[in-house]
Coordinates of C-alpha atoms in Angstrom, one line a residue:
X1 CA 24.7 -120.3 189.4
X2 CA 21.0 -118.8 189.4
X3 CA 22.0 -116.1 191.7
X4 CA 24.6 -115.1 189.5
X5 CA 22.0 -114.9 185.9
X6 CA 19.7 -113.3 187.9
X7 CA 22.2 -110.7 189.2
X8 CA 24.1 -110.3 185.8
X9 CA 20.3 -110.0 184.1
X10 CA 19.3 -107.3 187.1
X11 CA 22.7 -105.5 185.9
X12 CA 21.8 -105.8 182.4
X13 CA 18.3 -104.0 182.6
X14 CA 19.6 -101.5 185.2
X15 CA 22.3 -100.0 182.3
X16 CA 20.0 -100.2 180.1
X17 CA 17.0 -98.2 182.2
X18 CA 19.7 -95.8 182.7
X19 CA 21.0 -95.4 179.2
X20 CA 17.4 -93.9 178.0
X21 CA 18.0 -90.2 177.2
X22 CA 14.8 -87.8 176.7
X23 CA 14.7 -85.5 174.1
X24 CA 13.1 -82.8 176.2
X25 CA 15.8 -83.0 178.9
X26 CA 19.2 -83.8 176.9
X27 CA 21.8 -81.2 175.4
X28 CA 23.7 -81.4 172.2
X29 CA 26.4 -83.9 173.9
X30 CA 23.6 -86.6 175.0
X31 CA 21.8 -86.3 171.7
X32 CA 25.2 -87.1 169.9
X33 CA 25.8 -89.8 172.4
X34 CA 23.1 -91.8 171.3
X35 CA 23.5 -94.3 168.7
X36 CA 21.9 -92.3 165.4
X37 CA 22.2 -88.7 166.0
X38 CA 25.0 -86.7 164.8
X39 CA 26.0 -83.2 165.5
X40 CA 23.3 -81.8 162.3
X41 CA 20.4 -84.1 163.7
X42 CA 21.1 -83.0 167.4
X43 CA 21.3 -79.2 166.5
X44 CA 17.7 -79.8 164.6
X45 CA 16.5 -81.3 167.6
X46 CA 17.7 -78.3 170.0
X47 CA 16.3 -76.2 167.7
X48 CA 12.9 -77.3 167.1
X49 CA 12.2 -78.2 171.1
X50 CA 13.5 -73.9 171.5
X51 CA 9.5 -73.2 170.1
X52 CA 8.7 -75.7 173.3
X53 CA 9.0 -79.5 174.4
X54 CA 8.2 -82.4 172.3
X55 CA 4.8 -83.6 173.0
X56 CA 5.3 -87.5 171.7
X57 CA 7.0 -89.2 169.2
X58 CA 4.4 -87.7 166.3
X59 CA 5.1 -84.3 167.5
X60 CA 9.1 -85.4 167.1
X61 CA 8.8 -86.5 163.7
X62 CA 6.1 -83.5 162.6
X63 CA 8.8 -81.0 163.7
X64 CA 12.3 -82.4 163.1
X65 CA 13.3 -83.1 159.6
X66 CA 15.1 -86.7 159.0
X67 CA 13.0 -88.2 161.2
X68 CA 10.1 -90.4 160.2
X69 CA 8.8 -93.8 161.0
X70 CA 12.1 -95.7 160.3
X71 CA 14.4 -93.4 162.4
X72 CA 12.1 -92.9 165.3
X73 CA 12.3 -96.8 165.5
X74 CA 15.9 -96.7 165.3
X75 CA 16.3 -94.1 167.3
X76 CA 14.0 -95.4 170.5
X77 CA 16.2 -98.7 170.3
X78 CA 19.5 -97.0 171.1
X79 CA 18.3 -95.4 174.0
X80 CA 16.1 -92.1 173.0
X81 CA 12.7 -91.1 174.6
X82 CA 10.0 -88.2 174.4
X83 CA 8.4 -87.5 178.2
X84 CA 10.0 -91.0 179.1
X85 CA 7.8 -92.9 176.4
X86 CA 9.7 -95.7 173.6
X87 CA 8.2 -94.7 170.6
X88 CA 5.8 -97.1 169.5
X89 CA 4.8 -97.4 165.6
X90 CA 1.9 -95.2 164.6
X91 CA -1.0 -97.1 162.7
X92 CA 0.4 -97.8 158.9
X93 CA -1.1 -95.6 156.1
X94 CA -4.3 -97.1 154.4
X95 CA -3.0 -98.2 151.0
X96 CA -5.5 -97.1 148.3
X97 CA -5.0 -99.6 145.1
X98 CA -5.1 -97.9 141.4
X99 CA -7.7 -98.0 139.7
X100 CA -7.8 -101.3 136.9
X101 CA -7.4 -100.3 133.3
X102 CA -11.0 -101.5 132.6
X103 CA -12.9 -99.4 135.5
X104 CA -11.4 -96.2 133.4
X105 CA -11.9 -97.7 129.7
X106 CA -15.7 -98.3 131.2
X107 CA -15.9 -94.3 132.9
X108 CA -14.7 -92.9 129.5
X109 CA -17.1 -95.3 127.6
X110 CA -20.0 -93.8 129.6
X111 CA -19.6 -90.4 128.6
X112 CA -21.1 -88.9 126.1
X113 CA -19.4 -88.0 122.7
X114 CA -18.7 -84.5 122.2

């Protein structure tokens, strides 16, 4: 019965090691066949990697509209890679709060009168 999980799981990770499909490599039919790209998003792809290859996942998403954070995630699920490399999330953006209502009351009080 082990022999069989481990064989089954061996199988398992072997398809999926397979299924990856690089960005830099793939034409318009592999980009469609993964799970997420359409004929549209493919083309954009083919088109942006004719100024040269994709350098990383940033480099992906800098030059290929529709693709941000979300997507790239998505996308690097079913299967797609740059050089070989998942895409792995960037650093989040620094949120910068608003300002309270009383810090600007107090700036405008502290200006002179005209």
């Amino acid at each position: 019965m082990f022999k069989f999980i481990a064989a089954a799981a061996l199988a398992l990770a072997t398809t999926l090691a397979a299924a990856a499909t690089d960005i830099n490599k793939a034409g318009q039919a592999e980009l469609e066949a993964v799970k997420g790209i359409g004929p549209s998003m493919a083309q954009r792809m083919l088109d942006a990697r004719k100024s040269g290859p994709f350098a990383d996942w940033a480099d992906l998403r800098t030059r290929v509209k529709g693709v941000g954070e979300g997507k790239a995630h998505k996308l690097s699920e079913n299967g797609l890679t740059v050089n070989g490399k998942a895409y792995t999330a960037s650093a989040p953006a620094v949120y910068k709060a608003p300002k309270a209502k009383s810090e600007k009351n107090e700036k405008k009080a502290d200006k002179p009168a005209s």
